[in-house]
CSV table of C-alpha atoms in Angstrom, one decimal:
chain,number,residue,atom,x,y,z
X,1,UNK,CA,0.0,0.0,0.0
X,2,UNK,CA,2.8,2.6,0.2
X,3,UNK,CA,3.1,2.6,-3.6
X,4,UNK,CA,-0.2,3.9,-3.9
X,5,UNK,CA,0.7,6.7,-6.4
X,6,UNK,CA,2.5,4.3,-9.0
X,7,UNK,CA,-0.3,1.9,-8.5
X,8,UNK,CA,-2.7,0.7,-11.6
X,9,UNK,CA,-5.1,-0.4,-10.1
X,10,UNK,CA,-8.0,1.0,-7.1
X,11,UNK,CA,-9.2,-1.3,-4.4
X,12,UNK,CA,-13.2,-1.2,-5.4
X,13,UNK,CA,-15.8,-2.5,-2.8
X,14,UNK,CA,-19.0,-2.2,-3.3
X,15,UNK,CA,-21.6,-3.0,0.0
X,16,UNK,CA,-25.3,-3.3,0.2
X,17,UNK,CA,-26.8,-4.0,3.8
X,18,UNK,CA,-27.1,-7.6,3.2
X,19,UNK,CA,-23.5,-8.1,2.2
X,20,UNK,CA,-20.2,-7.3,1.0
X,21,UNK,CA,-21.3,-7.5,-3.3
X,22,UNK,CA,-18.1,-6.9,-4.8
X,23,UNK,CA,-14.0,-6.4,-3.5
X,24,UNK,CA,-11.8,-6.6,-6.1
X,25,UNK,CA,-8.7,-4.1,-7.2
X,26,UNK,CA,-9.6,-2.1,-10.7
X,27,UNK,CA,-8.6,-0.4,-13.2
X,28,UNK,CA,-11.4,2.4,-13.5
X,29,UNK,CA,-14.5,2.3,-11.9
X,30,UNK,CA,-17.6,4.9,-13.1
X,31,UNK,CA,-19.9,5.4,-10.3
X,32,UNK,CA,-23.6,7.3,-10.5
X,33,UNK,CA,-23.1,10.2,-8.6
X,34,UNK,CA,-25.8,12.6,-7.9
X,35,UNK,CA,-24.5,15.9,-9.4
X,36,UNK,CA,-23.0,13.6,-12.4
X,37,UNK,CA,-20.7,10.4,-13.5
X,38,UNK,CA,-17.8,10.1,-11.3
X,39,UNK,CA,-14.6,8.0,-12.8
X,40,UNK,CA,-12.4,6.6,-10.3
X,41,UNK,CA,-8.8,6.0,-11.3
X,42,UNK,CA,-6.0,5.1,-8.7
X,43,UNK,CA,-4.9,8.2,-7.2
X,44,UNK,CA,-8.0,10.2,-7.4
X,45,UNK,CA,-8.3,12.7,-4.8
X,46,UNK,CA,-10.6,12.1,-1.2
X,47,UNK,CA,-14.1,12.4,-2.4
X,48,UNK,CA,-17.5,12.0,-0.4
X,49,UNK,CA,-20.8,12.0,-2.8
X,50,UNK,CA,-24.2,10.8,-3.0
X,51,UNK,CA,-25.1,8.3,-5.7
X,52,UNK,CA,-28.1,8.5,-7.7
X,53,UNK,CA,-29.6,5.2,-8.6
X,54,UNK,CA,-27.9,3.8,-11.8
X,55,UNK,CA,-25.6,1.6,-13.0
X,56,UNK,CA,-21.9,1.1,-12.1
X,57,UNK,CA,-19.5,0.1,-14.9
X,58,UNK,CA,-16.0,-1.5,-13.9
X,59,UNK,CA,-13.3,-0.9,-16.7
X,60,UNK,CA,-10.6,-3.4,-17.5
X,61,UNK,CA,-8.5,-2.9,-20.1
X,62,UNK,CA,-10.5,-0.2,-21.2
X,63,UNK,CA,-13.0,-1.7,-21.5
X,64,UNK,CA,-16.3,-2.2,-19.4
X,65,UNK,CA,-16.1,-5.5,-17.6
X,66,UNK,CA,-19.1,-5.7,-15.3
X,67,UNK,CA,-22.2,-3.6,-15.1
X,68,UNK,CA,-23.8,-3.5,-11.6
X,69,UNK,CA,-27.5,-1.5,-10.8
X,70,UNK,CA,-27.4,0.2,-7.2
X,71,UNK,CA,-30.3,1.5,-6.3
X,72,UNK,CA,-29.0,5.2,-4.6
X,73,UNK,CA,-26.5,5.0,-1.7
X,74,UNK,CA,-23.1,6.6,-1.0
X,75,UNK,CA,-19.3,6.6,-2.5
X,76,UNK,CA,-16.2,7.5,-0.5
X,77,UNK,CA,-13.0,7.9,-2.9
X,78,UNK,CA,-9.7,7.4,-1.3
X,79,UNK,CA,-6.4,8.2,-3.7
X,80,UNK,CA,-6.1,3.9,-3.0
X,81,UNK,CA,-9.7,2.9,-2.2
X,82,UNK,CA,-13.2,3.2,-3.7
X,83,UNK,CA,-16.0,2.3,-1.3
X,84,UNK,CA,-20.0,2.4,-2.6
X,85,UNK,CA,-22.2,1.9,0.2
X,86,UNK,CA,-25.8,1.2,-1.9
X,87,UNK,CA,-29.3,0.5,-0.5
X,88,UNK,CA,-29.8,-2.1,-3.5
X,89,UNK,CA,-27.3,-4.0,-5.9
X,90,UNK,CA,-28.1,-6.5,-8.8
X,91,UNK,CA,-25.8,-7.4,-11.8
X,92,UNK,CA,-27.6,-5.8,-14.7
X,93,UNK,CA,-27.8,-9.0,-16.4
X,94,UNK,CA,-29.4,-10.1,-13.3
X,95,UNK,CA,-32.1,-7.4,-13.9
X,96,UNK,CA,-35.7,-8.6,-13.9
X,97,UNK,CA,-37.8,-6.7,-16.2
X,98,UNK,CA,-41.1,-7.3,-15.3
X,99,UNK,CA,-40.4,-7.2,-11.7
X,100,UNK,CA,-38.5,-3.8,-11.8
X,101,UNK,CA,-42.4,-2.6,-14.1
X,102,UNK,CA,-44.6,-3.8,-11.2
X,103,UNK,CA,-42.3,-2.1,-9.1
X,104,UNK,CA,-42.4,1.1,-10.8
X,105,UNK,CA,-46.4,1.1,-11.2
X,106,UNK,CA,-46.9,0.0,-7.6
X,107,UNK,CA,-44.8,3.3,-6.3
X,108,UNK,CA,-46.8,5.0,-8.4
X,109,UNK,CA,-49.5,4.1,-6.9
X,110,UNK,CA,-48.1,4.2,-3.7
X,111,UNK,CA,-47.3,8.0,-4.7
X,112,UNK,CA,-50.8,8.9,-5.7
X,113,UNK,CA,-52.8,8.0,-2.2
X,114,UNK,CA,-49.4,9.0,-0.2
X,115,UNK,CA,-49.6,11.8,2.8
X,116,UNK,CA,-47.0,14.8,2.9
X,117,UNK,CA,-44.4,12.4,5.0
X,118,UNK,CA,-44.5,9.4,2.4
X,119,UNK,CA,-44.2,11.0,-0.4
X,120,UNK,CA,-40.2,11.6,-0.4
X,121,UNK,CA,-40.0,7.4,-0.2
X,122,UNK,CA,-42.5,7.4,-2.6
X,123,UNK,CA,-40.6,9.6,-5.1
X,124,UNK,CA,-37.7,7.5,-4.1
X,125,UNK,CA,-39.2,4.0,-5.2
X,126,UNK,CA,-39.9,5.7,-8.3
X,127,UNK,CA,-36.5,6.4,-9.4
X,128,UNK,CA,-35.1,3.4,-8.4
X,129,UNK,CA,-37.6,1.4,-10.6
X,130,UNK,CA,-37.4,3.8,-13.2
X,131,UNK,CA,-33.4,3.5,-12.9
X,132,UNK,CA,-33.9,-0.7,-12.7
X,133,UNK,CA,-36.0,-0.1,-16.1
X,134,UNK,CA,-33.3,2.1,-18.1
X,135,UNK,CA,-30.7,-0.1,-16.6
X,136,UNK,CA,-32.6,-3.4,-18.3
X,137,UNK,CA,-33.4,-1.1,-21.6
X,138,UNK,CA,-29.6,-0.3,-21.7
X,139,UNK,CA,-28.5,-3.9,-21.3
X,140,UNK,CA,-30.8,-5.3,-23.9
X,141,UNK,CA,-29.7,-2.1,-26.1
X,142,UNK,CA,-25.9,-3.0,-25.9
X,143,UNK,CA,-26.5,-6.8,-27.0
Q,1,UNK,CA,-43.5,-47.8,47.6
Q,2,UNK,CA,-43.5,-46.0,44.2
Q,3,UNK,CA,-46.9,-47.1,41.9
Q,4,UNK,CA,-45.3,-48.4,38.2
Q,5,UNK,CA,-47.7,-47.4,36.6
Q,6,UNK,CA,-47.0,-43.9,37.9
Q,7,UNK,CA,-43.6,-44.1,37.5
Q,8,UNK,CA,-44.0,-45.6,33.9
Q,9,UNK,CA,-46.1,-42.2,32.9
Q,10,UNK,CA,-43.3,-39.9,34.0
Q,11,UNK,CA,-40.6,-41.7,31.9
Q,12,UNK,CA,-43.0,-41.3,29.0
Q,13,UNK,CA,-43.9,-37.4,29.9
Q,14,UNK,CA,-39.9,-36.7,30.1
Q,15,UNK,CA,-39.4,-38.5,27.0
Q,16,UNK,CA,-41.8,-36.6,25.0
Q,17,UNK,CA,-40.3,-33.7,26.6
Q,18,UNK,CA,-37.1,-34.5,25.8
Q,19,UNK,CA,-38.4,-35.0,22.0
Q,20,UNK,CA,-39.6,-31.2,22.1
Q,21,UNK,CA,-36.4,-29.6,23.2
Q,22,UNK,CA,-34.5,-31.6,20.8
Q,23,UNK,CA,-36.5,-30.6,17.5
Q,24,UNK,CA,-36.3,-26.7,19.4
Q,25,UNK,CA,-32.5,-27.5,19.6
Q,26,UNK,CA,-32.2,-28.7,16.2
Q,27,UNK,CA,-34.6,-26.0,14.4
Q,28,UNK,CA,-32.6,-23.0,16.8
Q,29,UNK,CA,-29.1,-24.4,15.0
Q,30,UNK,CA,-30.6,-24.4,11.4
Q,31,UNK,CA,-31.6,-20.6,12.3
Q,32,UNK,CA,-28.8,-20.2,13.6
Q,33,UNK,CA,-26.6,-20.9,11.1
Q,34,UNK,CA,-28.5,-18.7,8.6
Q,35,UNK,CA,-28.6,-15.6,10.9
Q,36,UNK,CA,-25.1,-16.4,11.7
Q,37,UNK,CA,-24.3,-15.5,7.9
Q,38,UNK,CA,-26.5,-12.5,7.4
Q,39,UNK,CA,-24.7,-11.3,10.5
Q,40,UNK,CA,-21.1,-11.8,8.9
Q,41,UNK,CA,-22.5,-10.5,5.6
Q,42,UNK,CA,-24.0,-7.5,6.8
Q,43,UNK,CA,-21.1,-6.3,8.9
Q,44,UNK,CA,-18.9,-4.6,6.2
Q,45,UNK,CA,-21.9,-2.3,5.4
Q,46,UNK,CA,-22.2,-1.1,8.9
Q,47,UNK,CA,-18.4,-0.7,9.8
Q,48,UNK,CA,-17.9,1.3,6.4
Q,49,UNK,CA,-20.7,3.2,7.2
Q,50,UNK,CA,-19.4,4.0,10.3
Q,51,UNK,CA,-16.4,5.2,8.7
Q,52,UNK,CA,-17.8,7.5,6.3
Q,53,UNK,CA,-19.7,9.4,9.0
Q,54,UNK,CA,-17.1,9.3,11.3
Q,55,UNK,CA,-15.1,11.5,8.7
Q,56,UNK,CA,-18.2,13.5,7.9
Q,57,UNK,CA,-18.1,14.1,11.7
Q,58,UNK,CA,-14.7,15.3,11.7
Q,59,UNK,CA,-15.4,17.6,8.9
Q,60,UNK,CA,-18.6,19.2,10.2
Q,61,UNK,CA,-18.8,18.8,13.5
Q,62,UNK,CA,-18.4,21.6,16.4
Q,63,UNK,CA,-19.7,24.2,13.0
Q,64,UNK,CA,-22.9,25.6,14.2
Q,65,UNK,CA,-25.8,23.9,12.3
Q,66,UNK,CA,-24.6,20.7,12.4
Q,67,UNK,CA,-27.8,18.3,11.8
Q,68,UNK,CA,-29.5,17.4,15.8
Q,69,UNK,CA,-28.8,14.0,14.4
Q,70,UNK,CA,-25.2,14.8,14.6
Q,71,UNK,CA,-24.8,17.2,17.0
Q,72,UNK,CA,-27.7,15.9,19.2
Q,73,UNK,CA,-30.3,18.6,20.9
Q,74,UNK,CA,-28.1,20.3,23.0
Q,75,UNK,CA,-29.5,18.8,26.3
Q,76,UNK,CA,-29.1,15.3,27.9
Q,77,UNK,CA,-32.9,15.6,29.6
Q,78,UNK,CA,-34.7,13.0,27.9
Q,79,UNK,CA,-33.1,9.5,27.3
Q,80,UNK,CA,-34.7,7.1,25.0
Q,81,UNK,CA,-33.7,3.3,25.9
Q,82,UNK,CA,-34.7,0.8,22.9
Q,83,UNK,CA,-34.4,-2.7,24.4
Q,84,UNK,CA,-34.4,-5.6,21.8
Q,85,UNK,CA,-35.9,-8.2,23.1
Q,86,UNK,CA,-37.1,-12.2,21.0
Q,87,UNK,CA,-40.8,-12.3,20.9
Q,88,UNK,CA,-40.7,-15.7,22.1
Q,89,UNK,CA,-39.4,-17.2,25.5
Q,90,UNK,CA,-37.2,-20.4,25.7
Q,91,UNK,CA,-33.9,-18.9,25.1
Q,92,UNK,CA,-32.2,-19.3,28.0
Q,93,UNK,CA,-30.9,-15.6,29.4
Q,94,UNK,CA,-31.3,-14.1,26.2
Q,95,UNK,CA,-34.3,-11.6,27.3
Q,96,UNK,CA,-33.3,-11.6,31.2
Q,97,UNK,CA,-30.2,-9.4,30.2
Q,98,UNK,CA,-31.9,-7.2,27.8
Q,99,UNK,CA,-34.9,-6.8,30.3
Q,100,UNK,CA,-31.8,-6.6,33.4
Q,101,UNK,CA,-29.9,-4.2,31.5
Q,102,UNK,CA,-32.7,-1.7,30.6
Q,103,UNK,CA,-33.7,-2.0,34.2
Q,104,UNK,CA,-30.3,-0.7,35.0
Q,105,UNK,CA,-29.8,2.0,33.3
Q,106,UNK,CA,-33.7,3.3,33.3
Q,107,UNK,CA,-33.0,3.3,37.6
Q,108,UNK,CA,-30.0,5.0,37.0
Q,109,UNK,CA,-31.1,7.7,34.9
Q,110,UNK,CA,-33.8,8.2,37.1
Q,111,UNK,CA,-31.6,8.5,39.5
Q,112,UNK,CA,-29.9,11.0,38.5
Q,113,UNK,CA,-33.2,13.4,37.8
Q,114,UNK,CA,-33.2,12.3,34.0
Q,115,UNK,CA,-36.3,11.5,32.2
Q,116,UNK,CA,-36.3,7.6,31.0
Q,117,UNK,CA,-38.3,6.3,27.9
Q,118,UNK,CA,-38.9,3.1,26.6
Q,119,UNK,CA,-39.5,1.7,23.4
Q,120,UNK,CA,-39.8,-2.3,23.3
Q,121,UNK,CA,-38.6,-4.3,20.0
Q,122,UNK,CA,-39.9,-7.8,21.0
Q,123,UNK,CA,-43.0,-9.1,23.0
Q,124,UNK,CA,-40.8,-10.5,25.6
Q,125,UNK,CA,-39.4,-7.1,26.8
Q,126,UNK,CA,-42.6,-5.3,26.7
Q,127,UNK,CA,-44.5,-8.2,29.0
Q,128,UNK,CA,-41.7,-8.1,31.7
Q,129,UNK,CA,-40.9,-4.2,31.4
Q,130,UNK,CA,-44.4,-3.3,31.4
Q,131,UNK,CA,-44.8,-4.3,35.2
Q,132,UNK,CA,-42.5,-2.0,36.3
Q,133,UNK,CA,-42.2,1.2,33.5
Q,134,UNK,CA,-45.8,0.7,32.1
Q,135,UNK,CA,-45.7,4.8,32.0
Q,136,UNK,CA,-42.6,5.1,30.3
Q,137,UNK,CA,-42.9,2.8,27.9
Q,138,UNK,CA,-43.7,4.7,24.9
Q,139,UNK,CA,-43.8,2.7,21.8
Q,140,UNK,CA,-43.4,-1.2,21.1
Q,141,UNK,CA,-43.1,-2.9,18.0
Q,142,UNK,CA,-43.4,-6.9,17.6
Q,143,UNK,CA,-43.3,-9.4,15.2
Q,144,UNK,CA,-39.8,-8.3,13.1
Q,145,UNK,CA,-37.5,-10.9,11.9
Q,146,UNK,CA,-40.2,-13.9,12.0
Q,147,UNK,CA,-38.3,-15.8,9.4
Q,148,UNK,CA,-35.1,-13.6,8.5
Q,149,UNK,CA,-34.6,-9.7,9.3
Q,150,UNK,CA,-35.3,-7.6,6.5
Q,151,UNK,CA,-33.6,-4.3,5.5
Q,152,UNK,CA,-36.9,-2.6,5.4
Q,153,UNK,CA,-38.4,-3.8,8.7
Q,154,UNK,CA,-35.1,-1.5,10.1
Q,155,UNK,CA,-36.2,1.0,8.2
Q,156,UNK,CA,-39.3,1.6,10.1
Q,157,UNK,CA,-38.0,1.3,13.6
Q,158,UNK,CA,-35.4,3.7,12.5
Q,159,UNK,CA,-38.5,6.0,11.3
Q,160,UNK,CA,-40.6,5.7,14.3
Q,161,UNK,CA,-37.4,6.9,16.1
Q,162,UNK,CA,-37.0,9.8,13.5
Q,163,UNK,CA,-40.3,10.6,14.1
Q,164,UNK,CA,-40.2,10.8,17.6
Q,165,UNK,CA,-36.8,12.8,17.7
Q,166,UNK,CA,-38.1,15.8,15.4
Q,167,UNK,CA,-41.5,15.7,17.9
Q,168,UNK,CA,-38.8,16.1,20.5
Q,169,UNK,CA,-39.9,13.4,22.2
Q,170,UNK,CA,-36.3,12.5,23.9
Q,171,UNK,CA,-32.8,13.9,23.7
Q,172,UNK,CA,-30.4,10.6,23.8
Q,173,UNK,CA,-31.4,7.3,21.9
Q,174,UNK,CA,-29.4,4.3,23.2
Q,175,UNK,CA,-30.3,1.2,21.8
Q,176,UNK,CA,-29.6,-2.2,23.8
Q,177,UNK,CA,-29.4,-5.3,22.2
Q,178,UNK,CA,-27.3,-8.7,22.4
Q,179,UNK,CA,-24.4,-8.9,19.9
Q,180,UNK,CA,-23.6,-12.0,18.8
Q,181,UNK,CA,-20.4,-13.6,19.8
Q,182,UNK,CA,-20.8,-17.2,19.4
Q,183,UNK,CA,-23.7,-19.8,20.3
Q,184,UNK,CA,-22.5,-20.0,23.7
Q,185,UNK,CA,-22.0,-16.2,24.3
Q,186,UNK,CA,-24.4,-13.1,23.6
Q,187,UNK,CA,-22.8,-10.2,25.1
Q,188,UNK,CA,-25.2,-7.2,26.4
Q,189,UNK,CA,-24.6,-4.0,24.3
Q,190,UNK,CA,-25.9,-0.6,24.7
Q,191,UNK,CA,-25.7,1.9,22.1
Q,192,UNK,CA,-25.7,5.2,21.6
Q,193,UNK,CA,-27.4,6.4,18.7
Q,194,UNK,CA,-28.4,10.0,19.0
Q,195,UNK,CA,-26.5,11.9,19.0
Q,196,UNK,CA,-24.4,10.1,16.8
Q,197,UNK,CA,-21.1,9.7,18.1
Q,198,UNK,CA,-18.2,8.8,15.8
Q,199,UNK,CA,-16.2,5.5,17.2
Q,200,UNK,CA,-12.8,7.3,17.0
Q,201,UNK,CA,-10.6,5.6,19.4
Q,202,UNK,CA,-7.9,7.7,21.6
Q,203,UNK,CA,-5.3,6.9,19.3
Q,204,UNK,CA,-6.8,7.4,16.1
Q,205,UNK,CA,-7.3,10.9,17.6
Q,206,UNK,CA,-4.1,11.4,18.6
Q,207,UNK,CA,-2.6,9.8,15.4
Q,208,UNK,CA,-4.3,13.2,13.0
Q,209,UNK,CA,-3.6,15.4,15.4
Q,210,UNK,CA,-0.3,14.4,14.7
Q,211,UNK,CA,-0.1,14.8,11.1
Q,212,UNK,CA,-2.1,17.4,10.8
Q,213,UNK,CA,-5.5,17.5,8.7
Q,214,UNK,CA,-4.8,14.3,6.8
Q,215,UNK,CA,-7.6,13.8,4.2
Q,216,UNK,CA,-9.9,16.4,3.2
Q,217,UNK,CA,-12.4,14.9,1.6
Q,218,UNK,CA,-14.5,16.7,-1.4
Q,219,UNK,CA,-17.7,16.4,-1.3
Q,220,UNK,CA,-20.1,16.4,-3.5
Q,221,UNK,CA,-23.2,17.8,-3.0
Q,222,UNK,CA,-22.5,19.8,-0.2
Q,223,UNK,CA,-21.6,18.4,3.2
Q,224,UNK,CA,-24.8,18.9,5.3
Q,225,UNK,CA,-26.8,18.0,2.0
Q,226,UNK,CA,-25.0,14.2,2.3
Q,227,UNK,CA,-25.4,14.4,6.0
Q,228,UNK,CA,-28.8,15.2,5.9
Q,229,UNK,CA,-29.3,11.8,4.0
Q,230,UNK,CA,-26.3,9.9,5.5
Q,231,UNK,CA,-27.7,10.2,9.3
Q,232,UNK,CA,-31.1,8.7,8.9
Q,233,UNK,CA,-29.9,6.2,6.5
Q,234,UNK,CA,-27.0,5.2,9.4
Q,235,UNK,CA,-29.7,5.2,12.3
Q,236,UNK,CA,-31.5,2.0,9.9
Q,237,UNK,CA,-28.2,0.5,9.5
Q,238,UNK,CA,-27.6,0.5,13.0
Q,239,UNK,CA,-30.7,-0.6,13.8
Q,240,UNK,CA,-30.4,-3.3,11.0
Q,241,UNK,CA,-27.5,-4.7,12.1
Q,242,UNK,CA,-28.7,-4.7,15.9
Q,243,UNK,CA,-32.0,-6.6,15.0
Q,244,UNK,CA,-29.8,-9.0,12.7
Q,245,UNK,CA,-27.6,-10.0,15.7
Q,246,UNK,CA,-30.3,-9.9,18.0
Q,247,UNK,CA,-32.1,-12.5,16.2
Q,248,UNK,CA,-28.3,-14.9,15.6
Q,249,UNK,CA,-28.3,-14.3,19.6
Q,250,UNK,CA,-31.6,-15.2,20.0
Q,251,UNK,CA,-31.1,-18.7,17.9
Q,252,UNK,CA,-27.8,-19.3,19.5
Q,253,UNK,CA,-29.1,-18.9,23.5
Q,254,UNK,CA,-32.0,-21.0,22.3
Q,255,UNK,CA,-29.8,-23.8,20.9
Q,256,UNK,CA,-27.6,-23.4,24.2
Q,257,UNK,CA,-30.9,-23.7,26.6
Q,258,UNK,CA,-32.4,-26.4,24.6
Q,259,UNK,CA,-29.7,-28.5,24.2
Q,260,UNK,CA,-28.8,-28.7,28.2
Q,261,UNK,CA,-32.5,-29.1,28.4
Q,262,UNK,CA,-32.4,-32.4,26.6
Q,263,UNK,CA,-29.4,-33.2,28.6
Q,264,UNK,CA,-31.3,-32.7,31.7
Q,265,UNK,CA,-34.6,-34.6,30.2
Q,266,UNK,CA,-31.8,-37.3,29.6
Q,267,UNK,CA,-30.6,-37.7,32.6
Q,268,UNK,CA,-33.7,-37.8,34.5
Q,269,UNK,CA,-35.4,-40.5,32.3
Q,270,UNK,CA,-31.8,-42.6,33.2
Q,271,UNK,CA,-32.8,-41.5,36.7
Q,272,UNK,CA,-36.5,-42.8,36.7
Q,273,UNK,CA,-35.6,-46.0,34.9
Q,274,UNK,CA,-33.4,-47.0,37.7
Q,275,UNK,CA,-36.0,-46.4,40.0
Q,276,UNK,CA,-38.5,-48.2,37.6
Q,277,UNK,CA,-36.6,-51.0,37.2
Q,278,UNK,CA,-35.6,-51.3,41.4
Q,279,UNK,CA,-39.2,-51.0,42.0
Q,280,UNK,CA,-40.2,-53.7,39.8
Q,281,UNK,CA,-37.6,-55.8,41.1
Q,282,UNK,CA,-38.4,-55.5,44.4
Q,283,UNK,CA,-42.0,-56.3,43.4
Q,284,UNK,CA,-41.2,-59.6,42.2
Q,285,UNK,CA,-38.8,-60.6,45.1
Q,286,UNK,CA,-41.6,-59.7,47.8
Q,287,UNK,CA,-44.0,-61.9,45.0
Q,288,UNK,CA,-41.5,-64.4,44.8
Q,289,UNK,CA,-41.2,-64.7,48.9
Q,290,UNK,CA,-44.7,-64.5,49.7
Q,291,UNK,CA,-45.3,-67.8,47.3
Q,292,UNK,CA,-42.4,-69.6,49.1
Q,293,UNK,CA,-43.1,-68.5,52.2
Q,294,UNK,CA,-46.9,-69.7,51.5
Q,295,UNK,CA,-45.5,-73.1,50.3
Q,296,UNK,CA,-43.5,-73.5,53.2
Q,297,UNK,CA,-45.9,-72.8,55.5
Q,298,UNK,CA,-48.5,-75.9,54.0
């Protein structure tokens, strides 16, 4: 770890609250963030930011290697070390169509009888199916 | 002397006793096992987490405005105490410490002129602590984790408690709950949870102090802006994680009772067989003499 700087690669984990999804040193990581795509390279400087829901793409060899959906969450960037904490992960390959469309229509209903309080979580749901959906579109897309 | 019959219908009883306790024993291990992993699983999550807002903290703490999540309410009146508790008995000490503990610390608190508050997770808690705090118990919620603790069940305990801090229903939140160590061993934990208060050890402290500001982070949105969202969403990972090892504790003391249960059911059947089978031997030598005795006698 002292070679940090002439390393090539960035210690990515990625952690959802049921377990640890994916730890594994890479070469570039693209993460979701809320005010816009944040690339991770080794080296990059300390960084706290909110993720949007979206997909993560790992880069090997410049290219993308793995595609993971997180459903919103948080990224902490270390010059060595890039930690996503998100509420949700799935593979995007792993991405269930029809479950992510039941999902979105039952937030929306969800959002149409909600109170003040709910409707934030409401709103929430909503992007994260939405996300789920573009994430599927984009998969299907790219094959 | 002892009846046989009588004696025969306890051996049975224990028996089927015994059968009970071992199919508890061998259900609680299955459980276990599975709670067990979700514990180990869910662990980086929380200790990462931890991390992050213990860096957060460092950042933004001691500016005025910090989040009351944070920073807390400025006053140390009210305490909230949330005991985890099983909703089902059989489990050795496994509520007896939660329900001890909470005893504890709500005497003490009152003690020293505070205001003590009570919110019950588990049915178990709420019977015993009702007796006693049945005015400061303030909440209860029962039924989580039936068949394996979900992320979202957390989520609304941590909202009921959101709730309750913007009323400004308490000042401190301290959670107690049993962390898992192994089968044998749950050890009692209490909390704190609001204010949040970063785990930086002595040395750590020391250790920055040393070299200055080491990492300043960038942050993007603005700090209080990923505060506002990071606090709520650690108080449900706390919570999470303290309802998942509740429930691996909960498995684990049950294994532990029910297994030396069906060691003691063991042992007293071996007990009453001896005396079964002494008594039925001594029923066929005073048999046996009383028909000699009755031939001599002719």
């Amino acid at each position: 770890m002292a070679e940090t700087n002439t390393a090539t690669t960035v210690e990515f984990e990625l952690v959802s609250p049921q377990k640890l999804v994916v730890s594994e040193p890479v070469e570039m990581v693209v993460v979701p963030g809320a005010e816009g795509d944040i690339g991770v390279l080794p080296g990059h400087s300390p960084l706290i930011a909110t993720v949007r829901p979206g997909v993560i793409d790992i880069h090997e060899a410049g290219k993308v290697k793995e595609r993971i959906f997180v459903g919103g969450g948080f990224a902490e960037v270390s010059p060595e070390r890039c930690t996503v904490l998100a509420e949700e992960a799935t593979a995007v390959g792993d991405i269930d169509r029809a479950a992510a469309e039941t999902r979105l229509s039952d937030a929306k209903q969800v959002l149409e009888g909600a109170d003040e309080g709910a409707t934030a979580e409401a709103e929430r749901q909503i992007a994260i199916a939405e996300g789920l959906l573009a994430a599927a579109n984009g998969a299907s897309a790219g094959n | 002397m002892a009846n046989l019959k009588d004696l025969k219908i306890r051996i049975d009883s224990v028996k089927s006793t015994q059968k009970i306790t071992s199919a508890m024993k061998m259900v609680a291990a299955a459980k276990l096992r599975r709670a067990q992993e979700s514990v180990e699983a869910a662990r980086p999550y929380a200790v990462r987490m931890e991390r992050m807002l213990g860096s957060l903290a460092q950042s933004v703490g001691g500016t005025e405005g910090a989040p009351k999540l944070l920073a807390g309410t400025g006053n140390d009146q009210t305490h909230l105490l949330v005991a985890f508790t099983a909703d089902r008995g059989l489990c050795g000490g496994f509520n007896g410490s939660i329900v001890r503990q909470t005893r504890t610390m709500a005497n003490e608190l009152k003690a020293a002129g505070k205001t003590v508050k009570i919110f019950c997770v588990g049915r178990k808690g709420h019977d015993v602590l009702k007796r006693e705090f049945a005015d400061e118990i303030i909440e209860e919620i029962q039924g989580l984790g039936r068949r394996s603790v979900e992320y979202h069940e957390a989520a609304g305990v941590a909202q009921s408690i959101t709730k309750l801090f913007e009323d400004e229903a308490f000042d401190i939140c301290t959670i107690i709950f049993n962390r898992f160590q192994s089968a044998m061993t749950q050890i009692v934990t209490p909390l704190q949870l609001i204010p949040f208060e970063p785990a930086v050890s002595d040395e750590a402290e020391e250790e920055t102090a040393d070299e200055g500001p080491k990492a300043v982070y960038i942050f993007e949105p603005e700090e209080d802006e990923i505060l506002a969202e990071l606090l709520p969403r650690n108080l449900a990972v706390q919570i999470f994680q303290a309802l998942l090892e509740s429930s691996a504790s909960e498995h684990g003391a049950r294994m532990t009772a029910m297994d030396s249960a069906t060691r003691n059911a063991g042992d007293m059947i071996n007990d009453l067989t001896l005396t079964y089978n002494r008594t039925r031997q001594a029923f066929i030598t005073k048999e046996l003499i009383e028909i000699i005795s009755g031939a001599e006698a002719l």
